[in-house]
Amino acid sequence: MSSTIASPSSATGSAPVTGQGTDRPVALTSRAPHVPADRLVAEMVPPPRFDTVRFDNYIPDPNQPSQTEAVKLLSGFADGLGDSAAGGRKRWFRSRPAAAAGPRGIYLDGGYGVGKTHLLASLWHATPAPPERKAFGTFVELTNLVGALGFQQTVRTLSGHKLLCIDEFELDDPGDTVLVSTLLGKLVDAGVALAATSNTLPGKLGEGRFAAADFLREIQGLSAHFRPLRIDGEDYRHRGLPQAPAPYDDATVERVAHTTQGASLDGFPALLDHLSKVHPSRYGAMCDGVRAVCLTGVEPVPDQSTALRLVVLADRLYDREVPVLASGRPFDELFSEEMLKGGYRKKYFRAISRLTALARDGKPLTEG
């Protein structure tokens, strides 16, 4: 019997997605959604996983004083955005003349799993401005917005904002470097405050991925917009938690898929192939209404392009708190040793960390 799987948030403006009932799980490989530009703009808010995060419920590691210091500095940053000064300058930057005001933003640098996205979303929530004057999105979502709206319209759309938060800030090619450098420069000129997270210091963006030296001016221009704030620590997603469950057999994964309302079921190789045919900006919409992702035959990804697409999917599933059950190889064997030593290694380690957390979330589904 068929049923309707509702989209996770009415704020997206997307229509409900029709899937199958518990006897027939939906297949992600059957979905190639169209995402209108107005949805991309409306969705520039913290994802569902971070709806309730605040500075007060961030739990600093007592052995890492930089985490406590980050909460204090970001709280002050948010408070400073509450008062506007002449020319759109905010109190946080008011101590020096506009021409020498220095960085217009905060850049949270640290390893995966130290709570950078929690802090970034907390800053968004704490900034005293209506949601339509604050924007939050990943670096990929920001570049997708430019692609959907065009550069000038994106500048006009975001220039009226008080704050732009950019999660997972990474430069993967020279085109993105020039695009984002120009965009952020114009937004800073318009008085927009910036905040970003990354695993790479601003001056090191692009290293190991393309000839960063050829675009040094743009990279240095990006770095000048931010005050780096280092956050040390170990991955909180696995701090003090039991080991992730080992992969299940195919029969268990298929049973859970058929008995869990809103679950999806796909063969892993077929899903990887499907991701190559859907733009990464649509991966979030592809997961609308999916309450568990079931995968059979997980195996190491064959190449870097496929690996990077899988990273984006892992991020969207993590944002939406969608548990994952899988058969085949464990998630820490997805990426080759060469990949884990290359320029995208931090993305791959983030994906492993997030998929492992989602696999832990999925274990209770096998016990029903």
Coordinates of C-alpha atoms in Angstrom, one line a residue:
M1 CA 0.0 0.0 0.0
S2 CA 1.5 3.3 -1.0
S3 CA 1.9 6.3 1.4
T4 CA 3.2 9.8 1.2
I5 CA 6.5 10.7 2.7
A6 CA 6.4 14.3 3.8
S7 CA 9.3 16.6 3.2
P8 CA 11.2 17.3 6.5
S9 CA 10.4 21.0 6.7
S10 CA 7.6 23.1 5.2
A11 CA 10.1 26.0 5.1
T12 CA 11.6 24.5 2.0
G13 CA 8.5 25.0 0.0
S14 CA 9.0 21.7 -1.7
A15 CA 6.1 19.4 -2.5
P16 CA 5.7 16.1 -0.5
V17 CA 7.6 13.2 -2.0
T18 CA 5.5 10.1 -2.8
G19 CA 7.2 6.9 -1.9
Q20 CA 6.2 3.4 -0.9
G21 CA 5.0 1.9 2.3
T22 CA 6.9 -0.4 4.6
D23 CA 6.5 -3.3 2.2
R24 CA 8.2 -1.4 -0.6
P25 CA 11.1 0.9 0.5
V26 CA 11.9 3.9 -1.8
A27 CA 15.1 3.8 -3.8
L28 CA 17.3 6.9 -3.8
T29 CA 18.3 5.9 -7.3
S30 CA 14.8 6.6 -8.5
R31 CA 15.0 10.2 -7.4
A32 CA 16.4 13.1 -9.4
P33 CA 14.6 16.1 -8.0
H34 CA 14.5 19.6 -9.4
V35 CA 15.4 22.2 -6.8
P36 CA 14.1 25.8 -7.6
A37 CA 16.3 28.7 -6.8
D38 CA 13.8 30.1 -4.2
R39 CA 14.2 26.8 -2.2
L40 CA 18.0 27.2 -2.2
V41 CA 17.5 30.7 -0.7
A42 CA 14.9 29.5 1.8
E43 CA 17.0 26.7 3.0
M44 CA 20.0 28.9 3.9
V45 CA 19.3 28.2 7.6
P46 CA 21.0 25.7 10.0
P47 CA 19.9 22.2 9.1
P48 CA 17.5 20.1 11.3
R49 CA 20.3 18.6 13.3
F50 CA 21.3 22.0 14.5
D51 CA 17.8 23.5 15.1
T52 CA 18.3 23.5 18.9
V53 CA 22.0 24.0 19.3
R54 CA 23.1 27.0 21.3
F55 CA 26.2 28.2 23.0
D56 CA 24.7 27.0 26.3
N57 CA 24.4 23.4 25.2
Y58 CA 27.9 23.2 23.6
I59 CA 29.9 21.0 26.0
P60 CA 33.6 22.0 25.8
D61 CA 36.2 19.4 26.4
P62 CA 37.7 20.4 29.8
N63 CA 41.2 19.4 28.4
Q64 CA 40.8 21.8 25.5
P65 CA 40.7 25.4 26.7
S66 CA 40.4 26.7 23.1
Q67 CA 36.8 25.3 23.0
T68 CA 35.7 27.3 26.0
E69 CA 37.5 30.4 24.6
A70 CA 35.7 29.9 21.3
V71 CA 32.3 30.0 23.0
K72 CA 33.3 33.2 24.8
L73 CA 34.6 35.0 21.7
L74 CA 31.7 33.9 19.4
S75 CA 29.1 35.0 22.0
G76 CA 30.8 38.4 22.0
F77 CA 30.8 38.5 18.2
A78 CA 27.0 37.8 18.2
D79 CA 26.4 40.5 20.8
G80 CA 28.4 42.9 18.7
L81 CA 26.2 42.3 15.7
G82 CA 23.2 43.6 17.7
D83 CA 24.1 47.3 17.3
S84 CA 24.6 49.0 14.0
A85 CA 27.0 51.8 13.6
A86 CA 27.3 54.4 10.9
G87 CA 27.7 53.0 7.4
G88 CA 26.5 49.6 8.4
R89 CA 29.5 48.9 10.6
K90 CA 28.8 46.9 13.7
R91 CA 30.0 47.5 17.3
W92 CA 32.3 44.4 17.0
F93 CA 34.4 46.3 14.4
R94 CA 33.9 49.8 15.6
S95 CA 37.1 50.1 17.6
R96 CA 39.0 51.2 14.5
P97 CA 38.2 53.4 11.5
A98 CA 36.4 51.6 8.7
A99 CA 39.5 51.7 6.5
A100 CA 41.5 49.9 9.1
A101 CA 38.7 47.8 10.6
G102 CA 40.5 44.6 9.7
P103 CA 38.8 41.2 9.3
R104 CA 35.0 41.3 9.0
G105 CA 34.5 37.8 10.2
I106 CA 35.5 34.8 12.3
Y107 CA 37.0 31.7 10.9
L108 CA 36.8 28.5 13.0
D109 CA 39.7 26.2 12.2
G110 CA 40.0 22.7 13.7
G111 CA 39.8 19.0 13.1
Y112 CA 36.6 17.2 12.3
G113 CA 34.3 16.5 15.2
V114 CA 35.3 19.4 17.5
G115 CA 31.9 21.0 17.3
K116 CA 32.7 23.8 14.8
T117 CA 29.3 23.5 13.1
H118 CA 27.5 23.5 16.5
L119 CA 29.3 26.8 17.3
L120 CA 28.6 28.2 13.8
A121 CA 24.9 27.4 14.1
S122 CA 24.8 28.8 17.7
L123 CA 26.2 32.0 16.3
W124 CA 23.4 32.1 13.7
H125 CA 20.8 31.6 16.4
A126 CA 22.4 34.1 18.8
T127 CA 22.7 36.9 16.3
P128 CA 19.8 39.4 16.9
A129 CA 18.3 39.6 13.5
P130 CA 15.3 38.0 11.8
P131 CA 16.0 34.7 9.9
E132 CA 15.6 36.4 6.5
R133 CA 18.6 38.7 7.4
K134 CA 20.9 35.8 8.3
A135 CA 22.1 33.1 6.0
F136 CA 23.7 29.7 6.8
G137 CA 25.0 27.2 4.3
T138 CA 27.8 25.0 3.3
F139 CA 30.5 26.2 0.9
V140 CA 29.0 23.9 -1.7
E141 CA 25.5 25.3 -1.1
L142 CA 26.8 28.9 -1.5
T143 CA 28.4 28.2 -4.9
N144 CA 25.3 26.3 -5.9
L145 CA 23.3 29.5 -5.0
V146 CA 25.5 31.5 -7.3
G147 CA 25.0 29.0 -10.1
A148 CA 21.2 29.2 -9.6
L149 CA 20.7 32.9 -9.2
G150 CA 23.7 34.3 -11.1
F151 CA 26.5 36.3 -9.4
Q152 CA 24.9 39.8 -9.4
Q153 CA 21.5 38.5 -8.0
T154 CA 23.4 36.5 -5.3
V155 CA 25.2 39.7 -4.3
R156 CA 21.9 41.6 -4.2
T157 CA 20.2 38.8 -2.2
L158 CA 22.8 38.5 0.4
S159 CA 23.9 42.2 0.7
G160 CA 21.0 43.0 2.9
H161 CA 22.0 40.3 5.5
K162 CA 23.5 41.0 8.8
L163 CA 25.5 37.7 8.9
L164 CA 26.6 35.0 6.4
C165 CA 27.7 31.7 8.0
I166 CA 29.6 29.3 5.7
D167 CA 30.2 25.8 6.9
E168 CA 32.9 23.5 5.5
F169 CA 34.8 26.2 3.7
E170 CA 37.1 24.5 1.2
L171 CA 38.4 25.6 -2.2
D172 CA 38.5 22.7 -4.6
D173 CA 39.3 24.5 -7.8
P174 CA 40.6 27.8 -9.1
G175 CA 37.2 28.9 -10.4
D176 CA 35.7 28.6 -6.9
T177 CA 38.6 30.6 -5.5
V178 CA 38.0 33.6 -7.8
L179 CA 34.2 33.4 -7.4
V180 CA 34.1 33.3 -3.7
S181 CA 36.9 35.8 -3.2
T182 CA 35.0 38.3 -5.4
L183 CA 31.6 37.5 -3.7
L184 CA 32.8 37.8 -0.2
G185 CA 34.6 41.1 -1.0
K186 CA 31.4 42.6 -2.2
L187 CA 29.4 41.4 0.8
V188 CA 32.0 42.8 3.2
D189 CA 31.8 46.1 1.4
A190 CA 28.0 46.0 1.9
G191 CA 28.5 45.5 5.7
V192 CA 27.8 41.8 5.9
A193 CA 29.6 40.0 8.8
L194 CA 31.1 36.6 8.0
A195 CA 31.7 33.4 9.9
A196 CA 33.1 30.2 8.5
T197 CA 34.3 26.8 9.5
S198 CA 37.0 24.7 7.9
N199 CA 39.6 22.1 8.5
T200 CA 42.2 24.3 6.8
L201 CA 43.6 27.7 7.8
P202 CA 42.5 30.5 5.4
G203 CA 46.0 31.0 4.0
K204 CA 46.3 27.3 3.2
L205 CA 43.0 26.8 1.3
G206 CA 43.5 25.0 -1.9
E207 CA 46.7 23.4 -0.9
G208 CA 47.2 19.9 -2.4
R209 CA 44.2 20.3 -4.7
F210 CA 45.2 22.7 -7.3
A211 CA 48.1 25.1 -8.1
A212 CA 47.2 27.4 -5.2
A213 CA 50.3 29.5 -5.8
D214 CA 48.8 30.6 -9.1
F215 CA 45.9 32.1 -7.2
L216 CA 47.7 33.4 -4.2
R217 CA 46.2 36.9 -4.5
E218 CA 42.7 35.6 -4.3
I219 CA 43.5 33.3 -1.5
Q220 CA 45.2 36.0 0.5
G221 CA 42.2 38.2 -0.2
L222 CA 39.9 35.6 1.3
S223 CA 42.2 35.2 4.3
A224 CA 42.1 39.0 4.9
H225 CA 38.3 38.8 5.6
F226 CA 38.6 36.5 8.6
R227 CA 40.1 36.4 12.0
P228 CA 41.2 32.7 12.5
L229 CA 40.1 31.0 15.7
R230 CA 41.7 27.7 16.4
I231 CA 39.6 25.0 18.1
D232 CA 41.5 21.9 19.3
G233 CA 40.1 18.6 20.4
E234 CA 39.2 15.1 19.5
D235 CA 36.1 14.0 17.5
Y236 CA 33.1 14.5 19.9
R237 CA 31.0 12.1 17.8
H238 CA 33.0 9.2 19.1
R239 CA 34.2 10.5 22.4
G240 CA 33.4 7.9 25.1
L241 CA 30.9 6.1 22.8
P242 CA 30.9 2.4 21.9
Q243 CA 32.4 1.2 18.7
A244 CA 30.3 1.6 15.6
P245 CA 28.3 -1.5 14.7
A246 CA 30.0 -3.9 12.1
P247 CA 28.3 -4.1 8.7
Y248 CA 25.2 -6.3 8.7
D249 CA 24.4 -9.0 6.2
D250 CA 22.2 -8.3 3.2
A251 CA 19.2 -10.0 4.7
T252 CA 19.2 -7.8 7.8
V253 CA 19.5 -4.6 5.8
E254 CA 16.7 -5.6 3.5
R255 CA 14.5 -6.6 6.5
V256 CA 15.0 -3.3 8.1
A257 CA 14.3 -1.4 4.9
H258 CA 11.0 -3.3 4.5
T259 CA 9.8 -2.8 8.1
T260 CA 10.8 0.8 8.6
Q261 CA 8.4 3.4 7.4
G262 CA 10.1 5.9 5.1
A263 CA 13.3 3.8 4.6
S264 CA 15.2 3.7 1.4
L265 CA 17.0 0.6 0.0
D266 CA 19.8 0.7 -2.6
G267 CA 22.7 -1.3 -3.8
F268 CA 25.8 0.8 -3.0
P269 CA 27.4 0.6 -6.5
A270 CA 24.1 1.6 -8.2
L271 CA 23.8 4.6 -5.8
L272 CA 27.3 5.8 -6.5
D273 CA 26.5 5.6 -10.2
H274 CA 23.3 7.6 -9.7
L275 CA 25.1 10.3 -7.8
S276 CA 27.1 11.0 -10.9
K277 CA 23.9 11.9 -12.7
V278 CA 22.4 14.2 -10.1
H279 CA 23.9 17.6 -9.2
P280 CA 25.2 17.7 -5.6
S281 CA 23.0 20.7 -4.9
R282 CA 20.0 18.2 -5.2
Y283 CA 21.3 15.6 -2.8
G284 CA 19.4 17.1 0.1
A285 CA 16.2 17.1 -1.8
M286 CA 16.9 13.6 -2.9
C287 CA 16.7 12.6 0.8
D288 CA 13.5 14.5 1.6
G289 CA 11.2 12.4 3.8
V290 CA 13.7 9.5 4.0
R291 CA 13.9 8.3 7.6
A292 CA 16.6 5.6 7.2
V293 CA 19.1 4.8 4.4
C294 CA 19.7 1.1 3.8
L295 CA 22.6 0.1 1.6
T296 CA 23.8 -3.3 0.4
G297 CA 27.2 -4.2 -0.9
V298 CA 29.2 -1.2 0.4
E299 CA 32.7 -1.3 -1.2
P300 CA 35.6 1.1 -1.5
V301 CA 34.8 4.0 -3.9
P302 CA 36.6 3.6 -7.2
D303 CA 37.9 7.2 -7.8
Q304 CA 38.2 10.6 -6.4
S305 CA 35.2 12.2 -8.2
T306 CA 32.9 9.5 -6.9
A307 CA 34.4 9.9 -3.4
L308 CA 33.7 13.6 -3.4
R309 CA 30.1 13.1 -4.4
L310 CA 29.7 10.6 -1.6
V311 CA 31.1 13.1 0.9
V312 CA 28.3 15.6 -0.1
L313 CA 25.7 12.9 0.4
A314 CA 27.1 11.9 3.8
D315 CA 26.9 15.6 4.8
R316 CA 23.3 15.9 3.8
L317 CA 22.3 12.7 5.6
Y318 CA 24.1 13.9 8.7
D319 CA 22.5 17.3 8.6
R320 CA 19.1 15.6 8.4
E321 CA 19.9 13.0 11.1
V322 CA 19.1 10.1 8.8
P323 CA 20.4 6.8 10.3
V324 CA 22.3 4.4 7.9
L325 CA 22.4 0.6 7.8
A326 CA 24.8 -1.1 5.5
S327 CA 26.2 -4.5 4.4
G328 CA 29.6 -5.1 2.9
R329 CA 32.7 -3.2 3.9
P330 CA 32.8 -1.0 7.0
F331 CA 32.8 2.8 6.4
D332 CA 36.4 3.3 7.4
E333 CA 37.4 1.3 4.4
L334 CA 35.5 3.5 1.9
F335 CA 38.5 5.5 0.8
S336 CA 41.9 4.2 -0.3
E337 CA 45.1 4.9 1.6
E338 CA 46.1 7.2 -1.3
M339 CA 42.9 9.2 -0.9
L340 CA 43.4 9.5 2.8
K341 CA 46.8 11.0 2.3
G342 CA 45.8 13.4 -0.5
G343 CA 44.5 17.0 -0.7
Y344 CA 40.9 16.0 0.1
R345 CA 41.8 13.8 3.1
K346 CA 40.0 16.0 5.6
K347 CA 36.8 15.7 3.7
Y348 CA 37.1 11.9 3.6
F349 CA 37.8 11.7 7.3
R350 CA 34.8 13.9 8.0
A351 CA 32.6 11.6 5.9
I352 CA 33.9 8.5 7.7
S353 CA 33.2 10.2 11.1
R354 CA 29.7 11.2 10.1
L355 CA 28.7 7.9 8.5
T356 CA 30.0 6.1 11.5
A357 CA 27.8 8.2 13.8
L358 CA 24.8 7.6 11.5
A359 CA 25.6 3.8 11.5
R360 CA 25.5 3.9 15.3
D361 CA 22.1 5.7 15.1
G362 CA 20.8 3.0 12.8
K363 CA 21.6 0.1 15.1
P364 CA 18.3 0.3 17.1
L365 CA 16.3 -0.3 13.9
T366 CA 17.7 -3.8 13.8
E367 CA 16.4 -4.6 17.2
G368 CA 12.7 -3.8 16.5

